[in-house]
XYZ file of N, CA, C and O in Angstrom:
348
model
N -25.585 10.608 -26.264
C -25.570 11.816 -25.457
C -25.633 13.027 -26.390
O -25.101 12.991 -27.487
N -26.225 14.088 -25.869
C -26.267 15.319 -26.660
C -25.098 16.218 -26.260
O -24.305 15.892 -25.376
N -24.989 17.352 -26.939
C -23.865 18.269 -26.745
C -23.707 18.696 -25.286
O -22.600 18.684 -24.735
N -24.796 19.058 -24.639
C -24.699 19.530 -23.253
C -24.222 18.406 -22.323
O -23.464 18.662 -21.381
N -24.613 17.195 -22.588
C -24.158 16.071 -21.763
C -22.665 15.811 -21.965
O -21.945 15.520 -20.998
N -22.205 15.915 -23.200
C -20.767 15.762 -23.465
C -19.977 16.860 -22.769
O -18.907 16.608 -22.198
N -20.504 18.070 -22.797
C -19.812 19.182 -22.141
C -19.777 18.995 -20.631
O -18.765 19.296 -19.986
N -20.848 18.499 -20.063
C -20.867 18.209 -18.625
C -19.830 17.147 -18.293
O -19.146 17.243 -17.268
N -19.726 16.145 -19.152
C -18.742 15.079 -18.941
C -17.323 15.652 -18.986
O -16.479 15.332 -18.143
N -17.056 16.513 -19.954
C -15.739 17.146 -20.053
C -15.467 18.016 -18.838
O -14.360 18.009 -18.290
N -16.468 18.773 -18.385
C -16.293 19.594 -17.183
C -15.911 18.731 -15.986
O -15.030 19.103 -15.190
N -16.563 17.597 -15.834
C -16.258 16.692 -14.730
C -14.844 16.131 -14.863
O -14.085 16.073 -13.892
N -14.470 15.728 -16.064
C -13.120 15.213 -16.290
C -12.066 16.283 -16.020
O -11.014 15.992 -15.425
N -12.337 17.522 -16.435
C -11.410 18.622 -16.165
C -11.224 18.832 -14.666
O -10.100 19.037 -14.190
N -12.311 18.753 -13.927
C -12.229 18.895 -12.469
C -11.374 17.780 -11.874
O -10.518 18.025 -11.014
N -11.592 16.557 -12.342
C -10.818 15.420 -11.846
C -9.339 15.559 -12.208
O -8.468 15.254 -11.388
N -9.057 16.003 -13.424
C -7.669 16.225 -13.835
C -6.997 17.248 -12.938
O -5.853 17.056 -12.505
N -7.677 18.343 -12.656
C -7.121 19.377 -11.793
C -6.840 18.836 -10.391
O -5.783 19.100 -9.806
N -7.771 18.056 -9.855
C -7.563 17.460 -8.534
C -6.337 16.552 -8.546
O -5.517 16.590 -7.624
N -6.193 15.752 -9.582
C -5.048 14.837 -9.691
C -3.732 15.594 -9.874
O -2.708 15.208 -9.315
N -3.771 16.657 -10.680
C -2.559 17.451 -10.864
C -2.110 18.087 -9.551
O -0.913 18.095 -9.236
N -3.039 18.602 -8.784
C -2.677 19.176 -7.491
C -2.179 18.102 -6.532
O -1.243 18.338 -5.750
N -2.757 16.918 -6.586
C -2.273 15.802 -5.774
C -0.844 15.446 -6.187
O 0.026 15.210 -5.342
N -0.589 15.434 -7.492
C 0.760 15.151 -8.001
C 1.742 16.198 -7.495
O 2.880 15.870 -7.115
N 1.349 17.465 -7.491
C 2.235 18.528 -7.024
C 2.526 18.392 -5.533
O 3.648 18.642 -5.091
N 1.536 17.979 -4.762
C 1.779 17.753 -3.327
C 2.794 16.625 -3.130
O 3.677 16.710 -2.269
N 2.702 15.580 -3.940
C 3.691 14.494 -3.884
C 5.077 15.017 -4.251
O 6.072 14.677 -3.597
N 5.140 15.829 -5.302
C 6.419 16.397 -5.733
C 7.024 17.257 -4.633
O 8.248 17.232 -4.423
N 6.199 18.003 -3.922
C 6.706 18.819 -2.819
C 7.329 17.945 -1.733
O 8.376 18.292 -1.175
N 6.693 16.827 -1.432
C 7.253 15.907 -0.430
C 8.578 15.333 -0.917
O 9.535 15.227 -0.147
N 8.646 14.984 -2.189
C 9.897 14.483 -2.758
C 10.965 15.571 -2.680
O 12.124 15.287 -2.345
N 10.587 16.807 -2.951
C 11.520 17.921 -2.851
C 12.090 18.070 -1.447
O 13.291 18.325 -1.274
N 11.244 17.897 -0.440
C 11.714 17.974 0.950
C 12.751 16.878 1.219
O 13.782 17.131 1.843
N 12.465 15.680 0.758
C 13.382 14.556 0.975
C 14.705 14.812 0.270
O 15.781 14.594 0.841
N 14.645 15.289 -0.968
C 15.869 15.585 -1.717
C 16.703 16.637 -0.989
O 17.922 16.501 -0.888
N 16.059 17.672 -0.501
C 16.788 18.731 0.204
C 17.426 18.195 1.483
O 18.555 18.549 1.808
N 16.714 17.330 2.209
C 17.253 16.751 3.435
C 18.505 15.924 3.159
O 19.392 15.829 4.000
N 18.550 15.320 1.983
C 19.676 14.455 1.630
C 20.691 15.141 0.720
O 21.599 14.493 0.200
N 20.519 16.448 0.523
C 21.460 17.200 -0.287
C 21.450 16.840 -1.762
O 22.456 17.013 -2.445
N 20.344 16.333 -2.227
C 20.227 15.955 -3.645
C 19.660 17.114 -4.457
O 18.870 17.908 -3.934
N 20.036 17.198 -5.720
C 19.467 18.254 -6.567
C 17.986 18.013 -6.826
O 17.528 16.866 -6.856
N 17.258 19.090 -6.998
C 15.826 18.981 -7.295
C 15.615 18.364 -8.673
O 14.806 17.465 -8.839
N 16.332 18.859 -9.651
C 16.181 18.358 -11.021
C 16.942 17.061 -11.215
O 18.060 16.911 -10.738
N 16.312 16.147 -11.952
C 16.941 14.889 -12.324
C 16.584 14.646 -13.792
O 15.595 13.968 -14.096
N 17.368 15.240 -14.707
C 17.032 15.147 -16.128
C 16.872 13.713 -16.647
O 16.003 13.456 -17.485
N 17.677 12.787 -16.134
C 17.539 11.391 -16.565
C 16.182 10.824 -16.150
O 15.532 10.121 -16.917
N 15.762 11.113 -14.943
C 14.457 10.660 -14.453
C 13.343 11.290 -15.284
O 12.371 10.624 -15.649
N 13.482 12.570 -15.596
C 12.467 13.269 -16.390
C 12.309 12.623 -17.759
O 11.182 12.367 -18.202
N 13.432 12.343 -18.420
C 13.365 11.729 -19.758
C 12.802 10.317 -19.690
O 12.012 9.916 -20.550
N 13.187 9.561 -18.667
C 12.657 8.203 -18.501
C 11.145 8.251 -18.274
O 10.398 7.418 -18.819
N 10.693 9.201 -17.479
C 9.263 9.356 -17.225
C 8.514 9.678 -18.512
O 7.467 9.083 -18.799
N 9.049 10.607 -19.298
C 8.392 10.974 -20.554
C 8.289 9.776 -21.495
O 7.245 9.559 -22.124
N 9.342 8.983 -21.565
C 9.307 7.793 -22.425
C 8.289 6.774 -21.917
O 7.558 6.166 -22.703
N 8.227 6.615 -20.597
C 7.258 5.691 -20.011
C 5.829 6.142 -20.315
O 4.978 5.345 -20.703
N 5.575 7.433 -20.160
C 4.238 7.966 -20.418
C 3.840 7.801 -21.878
O 2.695 7.435 -22.177
N 4.772 8.053 -22.782
C 4.470 7.858 -24.199
C 4.185 6.385 -24.489
O 3.350 6.066 -25.337
N 4.834 5.500 -23.765
C 4.564 4.069 -23.911
C 3.172 3.688 -23.437
O 2.565 2.752 -23.959
N 2.659 4.403 -22.436
C 1.304 4.159 -21.939
C 0.230 4.701 -22.886
O -0.919 4.282 -22.829
N 0.609 5.642 -23.726
C -0.356 6.348 -24.563
C -1.001 5.418 -25.589
O -0.326 4.855 -26.441
N -2.310 5.298 -25.494
C -3.071 4.488 -26.448
C -3.858 5.356 -27.417
O -4.681 4.858 -28.170
N -3.638 6.674 -27.376
C -4.314 7.585 -28.288
C -5.713 7.918 -27.820
O -6.208 7.340 -26.879
N -6.304 8.891 -28.434
C -5.942 9.506 -29.703
C -4.905 10.619 -29.596
O -4.480 11.162 -30.607
N -4.446 10.932 -28.386
C -3.441 11.997 -28.259
C -2.130 11.557 -28.881
O -1.714 10.395 -28.747
N -1.455 12.505 -29.526
C -0.145 12.245 -30.102
C 0.912 12.230 -29.001
O 0.778 12.919 -27.999
N 1.957 11.446 -29.220
C 3.046 11.389 -28.248
C 3.663 12.761 -28.007
O 4.024 13.093 -26.885
N 3.759 13.561 -29.055
C 4.345 14.900 -28.910
C 3.495 15.752 -27.965
O 4.033 16.544 -27.184
N 2.186 15.582 -28.006
C 1.310 16.327 -27.094
C 1.503 15.844 -25.657
O 1.553 16.662 -24.723
N 1.617 14.536 -25.480
C 1.856 13.973 -24.145
C 3.157 14.557 -23.583
O 3.217 14.997 -22.438
N 4.188 14.569 -24.412
C 5.476 15.093 -23.969
C 5.381 16.573 -23.621
O 5.905 17.007 -22.585
N 4.724 17.359 -24.440
C 4.572 18.794 -24.160
C 3.842 19.031 -22.842
O 4.267 19.847 -22.009
N 2.743 18.331 -22.651
C 1.934 18.500 -21.437
C 2.747 18.127 -20.202
O 2.786 18.866 -19.216
N 3.408 16.974 -20.264
C 4.140 16.525 -19.082
C 5.428 17.303 -18.842
O 5.852 17.437 -17.693
N 6.026 17.852 -19.871
C 7.168 18.735 -19.641
C 6.718 19.963 -18.831
O 7.431 20.427 -17.945
N 5.541 20.453 -19.132
C 5.008 21.607 -18.382
C 4.678 21.219 -16.942
O 4.934 21.983 -16.012
N 4.106 20.040 -16.763
C 3.795 19.548 -15.417
C 5.084 19.389 -14.607
O 5.162 19.798 -13.439
N 6.095 18.808 -15.216
C 7.386 18.630 -14.541
C 7.992 19.986 -14.192
O 8.511 20.178 -13.081
N 7.929 20.933 -15.111
C 8.468 22.272 -14.855
C 7.771 22.924 -13.667
O 8.423 23.570 -12.831
N 6.472 22.759 -13.557
C 5.739 23.331 -12.426
C 6.150 22.657 -11.124
O 6.326 23.322 -10.091
N 6.331 21.342 -11.152
C 6.763 20.624 -9.953
C 8.137 21.115 -9.503
O 8.366 21.355 -8.312
N 9.047 21.285 -10.452
C 10.389 21.775 -10.127
C 10.309 23.173 -9.529
O 10.954 23.472 -8.519
N 9.497 24.019 -10.138
C 9.318 25.380 -9.622
C 8.847 25.338 -8.163
O 9.398 26.033 -7.294
N 7.846 24.535 -7.884
C 7.316 24.451 -6.520
C 8.343 23.878 -5.557
O 8.501 24.377 -4.427
N 9.056 22.838 -5.978
C 10.050 22.214 -5.114
C 11.187 23.181 -4.789
O 11.670 23.215 -3.658
N 11.634 23.952 -5.781
C 12.749 24.860 -5.572
C 12.410 26.028 -4.647
O 13.286 26.546 -3.951
N 11.174 26.432 -4.623
C 10.843 27.577 -3.787
C 10.378 27.186 -2.391
O 10.180 28.038 -1.536
N 10.220 25.916 -2.133
C 9.853 25.440 -0.792
C 11.077 25.477 0.114
O 12.166 25.131 -0.273
N 10.866 25.896 1.327
C 11.965 25.912 2.321
C 11.756 24.919 3.395
O 10.810 24.489 3.799
């Protein structure tokens, strides 16, 4: 493939990633509703750390584990933000 084809492929992957991230946030919002109905806290630090460890275990590279952790910490923070502001 030439440069333009690689860039098109990346553009498509970026679009798919964005769609999946928004789907993940919609799931998080539903979980937030359930937690609120049951009087549970939105944040679950133990679950967050377990998730990060699981994701790093799935990582086959070339991304570094530290990058995976940074990215998913931001994703988790956004989910918490959305869950906390939902009524």
